[in-house]
Amino acid sequence: MIGLPKSTEFNKRIPKQKFYENLTVTPALKTAFKEQVKVIYWRNKIAATTMNLAPGTTVTEVEVFEIRLSTGSLDEAVLRQIDKEIPYHILFLLEYEGKFQAWIGYKEAAQSGNSAFKVTAYYHTDWLAEDALGIKADGLNVDAVYESLVRQIAGDKLQTTAGESLEETEARAEKRKQLQKQIDALQAKIRKEKQLNRQMEMNAELKRRKKEMEEL
């Protein structure tokens, strides 16, 4: 689908019920699977065993899942649930009425030390014709392919400095996101605060947060 060699093809249909039946999920998430997802296909497996790639040190495989939708949008919690249940990195290709959108999460091992993963952020393209996605599996090893996919799909949403690793870029992007939340919260508090001295204190804190944001 994205120009991968035939050796990567898997083309296995996965029942969507697998991701919510007999599992502890919220009623809202179960409804999202039922109403938004039409069918899920496991299309490709990008790995050292399926392509001319060296093994990765942190990424062993990148799976390509095609999700055909019943509606024009998908709750991000659906992707998080799939990522939670599949112990590999996943490139999602959403399809709706002949248009495609590529989604990928920055997925890393959880701090608990077990085989679980956590996704800190998702990135996605616009809705495009299949041949306009322009995504390629570039890299000499599986780690590099995954990093390339994240950067291609994220585009300018991930601001990279020279020589910076994907992990460092993502950590900085996450810090910017948290700082923006703090800035927004402070601005809301300042608007509501009646006491001048408290306004001045919070304005000073707001300036510090904004300066920290500029330096990132």
mmCIF file of C-alpha atoms in Angstrom:
data_model
loop_
_atom_site.group_PDB
_atom_site.id
_atom_site.type_symbol
_atom_site.label_atom_id
_atom_site.label_comp_id
_atom_site.label_asym_id
_atom_site.label_seq_id
_atom_site.Cartn_x
_atom_site.Cartn_y
_atom_site.Cartn_z
ATOM 1 C CA MET A 1 0.000 0.000 0.000
ATOM 2 C CA ILE A 2 2.864 2.418 0.720
ATOM 3 C CA GLY A 3 5.321 0.823 -1.680
ATOM 4 C CA LEU A 4 6.488 -1.951 0.632
ATOM 5 C CA PRO A 5 7.925 -5.138 -0.931
ATOM 6 C CA LYS A 6 5.760 -8.221 -1.292
ATOM 7 C CA SER A 7 7.882 -9.985 1.328
ATOM 8 C CA THR A 8 6.321 -7.743 3.990
ATOM 9 C CA GLU A 9 2.721 -8.558 3.110
ATOM 10 C CA PHE A 10 0.635 -10.155 5.844
ATOM 11 C CA ASN A 11 -2.948 -9.260 4.843
ATOM 12 C CA LYS A 12 -4.690 -10.762 7.830
ATOM 13 C CA ARG A 13 -8.088 -9.522 8.912
ATOM 14 C CA ILE A 14 -8.311 -8.911 12.656
ATOM 15 C CA PRO A 15 -11.772 -8.988 14.264
ATOM 16 C CA LYS A 16 -12.284 -5.612 15.921
ATOM 17 C CA GLN A 17 -13.945 -7.398 18.853
ATOM 18 C CA LYS A 18 -10.479 -8.678 19.798
ATOM 19 C CA PHE A 19 -9.670 -5.227 21.151
ATOM 20 C CA TYR A 20 -12.650 -4.782 23.454
ATOM 21 C CA GLU A 21 -14.343 -8.117 24.193
ATOM 22 C CA ASN A 22 -13.208 -9.852 27.372
ATOM 23 C CA LEU A 23 -11.123 -6.783 28.213
ATOM 24 C CA THR A 24 -11.699 -4.008 30.718
ATOM 25 C CA VAL A 25 -12.602 -1.082 28.475
ATOM 26 C CA THR A 26 -15.010 1.782 28.977
ATOM 27 C CA PRO A 27 -18.482 1.712 27.394
ATOM 28 C CA ALA A 28 -17.476 4.791 25.360
ATOM 29 C CA LEU A 29 -14.453 2.995 23.899
ATOM 30 C CA LYS A 30 -16.506 -0.089 23.071
ATOM 31 C CA THR A 31 -19.048 2.143 21.313
ATOM 32 C CA ALA A 32 -16.250 3.844 19.333
ATOM 33 C CA PHE A 33 -15.020 0.471 18.057
ATOM 34 C CA LYS A 34 -18.525 -0.608 17.129
ATOM 35 C CA GLU A 35 -19.692 2.616 15.471
ATOM 36 C CA GLN A 36 -16.514 4.064 13.954
ATOM 37 C CA VAL A 37 -14.560 1.002 12.837
ATOM 38 C CA LYS A 38 -15.744 -1.086 9.918
ATOM 39 C CA VAL A 39 -12.853 -3.552 9.561
ATOM 40 C CA ILE A 40 -9.184 -3.893 10.561
ATOM 41 C CA TYR A 41 -6.493 -5.483 8.383
ATOM 42 C CA TRP A 42 -2.935 -6.300 9.388
ATOM 43 C CA ARG A 43 -1.388 -5.446 6.008
ATOM 44 C CA ASN A 44 2.402 -5.547 6.425
ATOM 45 C CA LYS A 45 5.198 -6.438 8.774
ATOM 46 C CA ILE A 46 8.377 -4.360 8.503
ATOM 47 C CA ALA A 47 11.209 -6.308 10.114
ATOM 48 C CA ALA A 48 14.705 -7.600 9.492
ATOM 49 C CA THR A 49 13.116 -10.920 8.485
ATOM 50 C CA THR A 50 10.836 -9.365 5.838
ATOM 51 C CA MET A 51 13.044 -6.616 4.350
ATOM 52 C CA ASN A 52 16.704 -6.001 3.650
ATOM 53 C CA LEU A 53 17.170 -4.318 7.029
ATOM 54 C CA ALA A 54 19.413 -4.755 10.020
ATOM 55 C CA PRO A 55 17.596 -5.512 13.279
ATOM 56 C CA GLY A 56 16.732 -2.575 15.514
ATOM 57 C CA THR A 57 17.834 -2.201 19.109
ATOM 58 C CA THR A 58 14.592 -0.643 20.405
ATOM 59 C CA VAL A 59 12.171 -1.428 17.550
ATOM 60 C CA THR A 60 11.876 -5.063 16.520
ATOM 61 C CA GLU A 61 8.993 -4.720 14.040
ATOM 62 C CA VAL A 62 6.717 -2.056 12.590
ATOM 63 C CA GLU A 63 3.262 -3.384 11.740
ATOM 64 C CA VAL A 64 1.051 -1.687 9.152
ATOM 65 C CA PHE A 65 -2.637 -1.749 10.084
ATOM 66 C CA GLU A 66 -5.335 -0.577 7.698
ATOM 67 C CA ILE A 67 -8.504 0.530 9.491
ATOM 68 C CA ARG A 68 -11.543 1.081 7.310
ATOM 69 C CA LEU A 69 -13.891 3.527 8.975
ATOM 70 C CA SER A 70 -17.659 3.838 9.067
ATOM 71 C CA THR A 71 -17.384 7.558 9.842
ATOM 72 C CA GLY A 72 -15.037 10.357 8.825
ATOM 73 C CA SER A 73 -13.243 10.457 12.171
ATOM 74 C CA LEU A 74 -11.825 8.032 14.701
ATOM 75 C CA ASP A 75 -11.512 8.430 18.453
ATOM 76 C CA GLU A 76 -7.797 8.411 19.291
ATOM 77 C CA ALA A 77 -8.606 6.070 22.194
ATOM 78 C CA VAL A 78 -9.242 3.325 19.613
ATOM 79 C CA LEU A 79 -5.655 3.574 18.375
ATOM 80 C CA ARG A 80 -4.361 3.668 21.942
ATOM 81 C CA GLN A 81 -6.257 0.478 22.742
ATOM 82 C CA ILE A 82 -4.829 -1.311 19.696
ATOM 83 C CA ASP A 83 -1.331 -0.057 20.520
ATOM 84 C CA LYS A 84 -1.809 -1.273 24.078
ATOM 85 C CA GLU A 85 -2.710 -4.799 22.965
ATOM 86 C CA ILE A 86 -0.093 -5.186 20.198
ATOM 87 C CA PRO A 87 3.485 -5.341 21.581
ATOM 88 C CA TYR A 88 5.025 -3.816 18.447
ATOM 89 C CA HIS A 89 5.213 -0.392 16.847
ATOM 90 C CA ILE A 90 2.314 0.302 14.482
ATOM 91 C CA LEU A 91 1.729 2.482 11.446
ATOM 92 C CA PHE A 92 -2.024 3.018 11.051
ATOM 93 C CA LEU A 93 -3.581 3.742 7.663
ATOM 94 C CA LEU A 94 -7.160 4.954 8.109
ATOM 95 C CA GLU A 95 -9.470 4.699 5.086
ATOM 96 C CA TYR A 96 -12.787 6.461 4.583
ATOM 97 C CA GLU A 97 -14.584 6.869 1.266
ATOM 98 C CA GLY A 98 -11.406 6.312 -0.769
ATOM 99 C CA LYS A 99 -9.242 8.768 1.181
ATOM 100 C CA PHE A 100 -6.420 7.798 3.525
ATOM 101 C CA GLN A 101 -4.828 9.236 6.621
ATOM 102 C CA ALA A 102 -1.589 7.905 8.142
ATOM 103 C CA TRP A 103 -1.295 7.840 11.940
ATOM 104 C CA ILE A 104 1.653 6.797 14.074
ATOM 105 C CA GLY A 105 2.344 7.018 17.786
ATOM 106 C CA TYR A 106 5.650 7.702 19.466
ATOM 107 C CA LYS A 107 5.707 4.366 21.262
ATOM 108 C CA GLU A 108 8.299 3.431 23.878
ATOM 109 C CA ALA A 109 8.724 0.791 26.548
ATOM 110 C CA ALA A 110 6.897 1.584 29.783
ATOM 111 C CA GLN A 111 9.030 2.359 32.845
ATOM 112 C CA SER A 112 7.610 -0.674 34.660
ATOM 113 C CA GLY A 113 10.224 -2.844 32.968
ATOM 114 C CA ASN A 114 7.782 -5.338 31.490
ATOM 115 C CA SER A 115 6.952 -5.761 27.798
ATOM 116 C CA ALA A 116 4.254 -3.083 27.867
ATOM 117 C CA PHE A 117 4.481 0.035 25.727
ATOM 118 C CA LYS A 118 3.130 3.516 26.169
ATOM 119 C CA VAL A 119 2.303 6.093 23.492
ATOM 120 C CA THR A 120 3.169 9.642 24.490
ATOM 121 C CA ALA A 121 1.779 11.311 21.343
ATOM 122 C CA TYR A 122 0.133 10.556 18.008
ATOM 123 C CA TYR A 123 0.902 12.267 14.722
ATOM 124 C CA HIS A 124 -1.101 12.103 11.519
ATOM 125 C CA THR A 125 -1.309 13.354 7.960
ATOM 126 C CA ASP A 126 -4.253 15.079 6.318
ATOM 127 C CA TRP A 127 -6.830 13.015 4.432
ATOM 128 C CA LEU A 128 -5.241 12.233 1.056
ATOM 129 C CA ALA A 129 -5.578 9.982 -1.955
ATOM 130 C CA GLU A 130 -3.657 6.742 -1.404
ATOM 131 C CA ASP A 131 -0.964 7.616 -3.947
ATOM 132 C CA ALA A 132 -0.517 11.073 -2.384
ATOM 133 C CA LEU A 133 0.496 9.858 1.075
ATOM 134 C CA GLY A 134 4.134 9.757 -0.023
ATOM 135 C CA ILE A 135 5.286 7.668 2.949
ATOM 136 C CA LYS A 136 8.389 5.524 2.492
ATOM 137 C CA ALA A 137 10.106 2.960 4.700
ATOM 138 C CA ASP A 138 13.541 4.618 4.685
ATOM 139 C CA GLY A 139 16.448 3.445 6.815
ATOM 140 C CA LEU A 140 19.140 0.822 7.151
ATOM 141 C CA ASN A 141 17.701 -0.808 10.276
ATOM 142 C CA VAL A 142 14.263 -1.156 11.855
ATOM 143 C CA ASP A 143 14.930 1.626 14.389
ATOM 144 C CA ALA A 144 15.760 4.035 11.558
ATOM 145 C CA VAL A 145 12.676 3.042 9.552
ATOM 146 C CA TYR A 146 10.410 3.712 12.528
ATOM 147 C CA GLU A 147 12.077 7.069 13.232
ATOM 148 C CA SER A 148 11.727 8.023 9.560
ATOM 149 C CA LEU A 149 8.028 7.129 9.560
ATOM 150 C CA VAL A 150 7.378 9.240 12.660
ATOM 151 C CA ARG A 151 9.221 12.229 11.201
ATOM 152 C CA GLN A 152 7.510 11.912 7.795
ATOM 153 C CA ILE A 153 4.038 11.773 9.313
ATOM 154 C CA ALA A 154 4.644 14.390 12.019
ATOM 155 C CA GLY A 155 6.175 16.874 9.581
ATOM 156 C CA ASP A 156 6.653 20.306 11.173
ATOM 157 C CA LYS A 157 4.791 19.189 14.313
ATOM 158 C CA LEU A 158 8.156 17.796 15.467
ATOM 159 C CA GLN A 159 10.720 20.600 15.468
ATOM 160 C CA THR A 160 14.120 18.962 15.307
ATOM 161 C CA THR A 161 17.498 20.518 16.033
ATOM 162 C CA ALA A 162 20.664 19.290 14.327
ATOM 163 C CA GLY A 163 21.941 15.969 15.619
ATOM 164 C CA GLU A 164 18.926 15.388 17.835
ATOM 165 C CA SER A 165 17.557 11.859 18.235
ATOM 166 C CA LEU A 166 13.860 11.077 17.877
ATOM 167 C CA GLU A 167 13.679 10.382 21.615
ATOM 168 C CA GLU A 168 15.131 13.828 22.374
ATOM 169 C CA THR A 169 12.816 15.511 19.848
ATOM 170 C CA GLU A 170 9.752 13.807 21.306
ATOM 171 C CA ALA A 171 10.783 14.631 24.889
ATOM 172 C CA ARG A 172 11.132 18.298 23.924
ATOM 173 C CA ALA A 173 7.773 18.260 22.125
ATOM 174 C CA GLU A 174 6.135 16.729 25.212
ATOM 175 C CA LYS A 175 7.709 19.383 27.441
ATOM 176 C CA ARG A 176 6.423 22.137 25.125
ATOM 177 C CA LYS A 177 2.943 20.638 25.332
ATOM 178 C CA GLN A 178 3.029 20.583 29.137
ATOM 179 C CA LEU A 179 4.374 24.137 29.273
ATOM 180 C CA GLN A 180 1.603 25.343 26.982
ATOM 181 C CA LYS A 181 -0.973 23.799 29.315
ATOM 182 C CA GLN A 182 0.612 25.608 32.256
ATOM 183 C CA ILE A 183 0.668 28.899 30.322
ATOM 184 C CA ASP A 184 -3.000 28.545 29.362
ATOM 185 C CA ALA A 185 -3.954 27.731 32.965
ATOM 186 C CA LEU A 186 -2.019 30.724 34.318
ATOM 187 C CA GLN A 187 -3.610 33.072 31.790
ATOM 188 C CA ALA A 188 -7.071 31.841 32.789
ATOM 189 C CA LYS A 189 -6.268 32.356 36.490
ATOM 190 C CA ILE A 190 -4.932 35.866 35.858
ATOM 191 C CA ARG A 191 -8.146 36.849 34.094
ATOM 192 C CA LYS A 192 -10.194 35.722 37.120
ATOM 193 C CA GLU A 193 -7.923 37.058 39.870
ATOM 194 C CA LYS A 194 -9.162 40.253 41.574
ATOM 195 C CA GLN A 195 -6.175 40.956 43.849
ATOM 196 C CA LEU A 196 -3.444 43.015 42.190
ATOM 197 C CA ASN A 197 -0.575 41.451 44.142
ATOM 198 C CA ARG A 198 -1.673 37.933 43.110
ATOM 199 C CA GLN A 199 -1.992 39.098 39.493
ATOM 200 C CA MET A 200 1.577 40.406 39.616
ATOM 201 C CA GLU A 201 2.883 37.150 41.090
ATOM 202 C CA MET A 202 1.140 35.078 38.435
ATOM 203 C CA ASN A 203 2.276 37.421 35.654
ATOM 204 C CA ALA A 204 5.875 36.938 36.785
ATOM 205 C CA GLU A 205 5.375 33.169 36.723
ATOM 206 C CA LEU A 206 3.755 33.450 33.278
ATOM 207 C CA LYS A 207 6.798 35.315 31.933
ATOM 208 C CA ARG A 208 9.112 32.605 33.298
ATOM 209 C CA ARG A 209 7.047 29.877 31.605
ATOM 210 C CA LYS A 210 6.970 31.770 28.296
ATOM 211 C CA LYS A 211 10.742 32.302 28.423
ATOM 212 C CA GLU A 212 11.233 28.591 29.093
ATOM 213 C CA MET A 213 9.014 27.833 26.069
ATOM 214 C CA GLU A 214 11.085 30.151 23.851
ATOM 215 C CA GLU A 215 14.288 28.412 24.907
ATOM 216 C CA LEU A 216 13.059 24.947 23.976
#
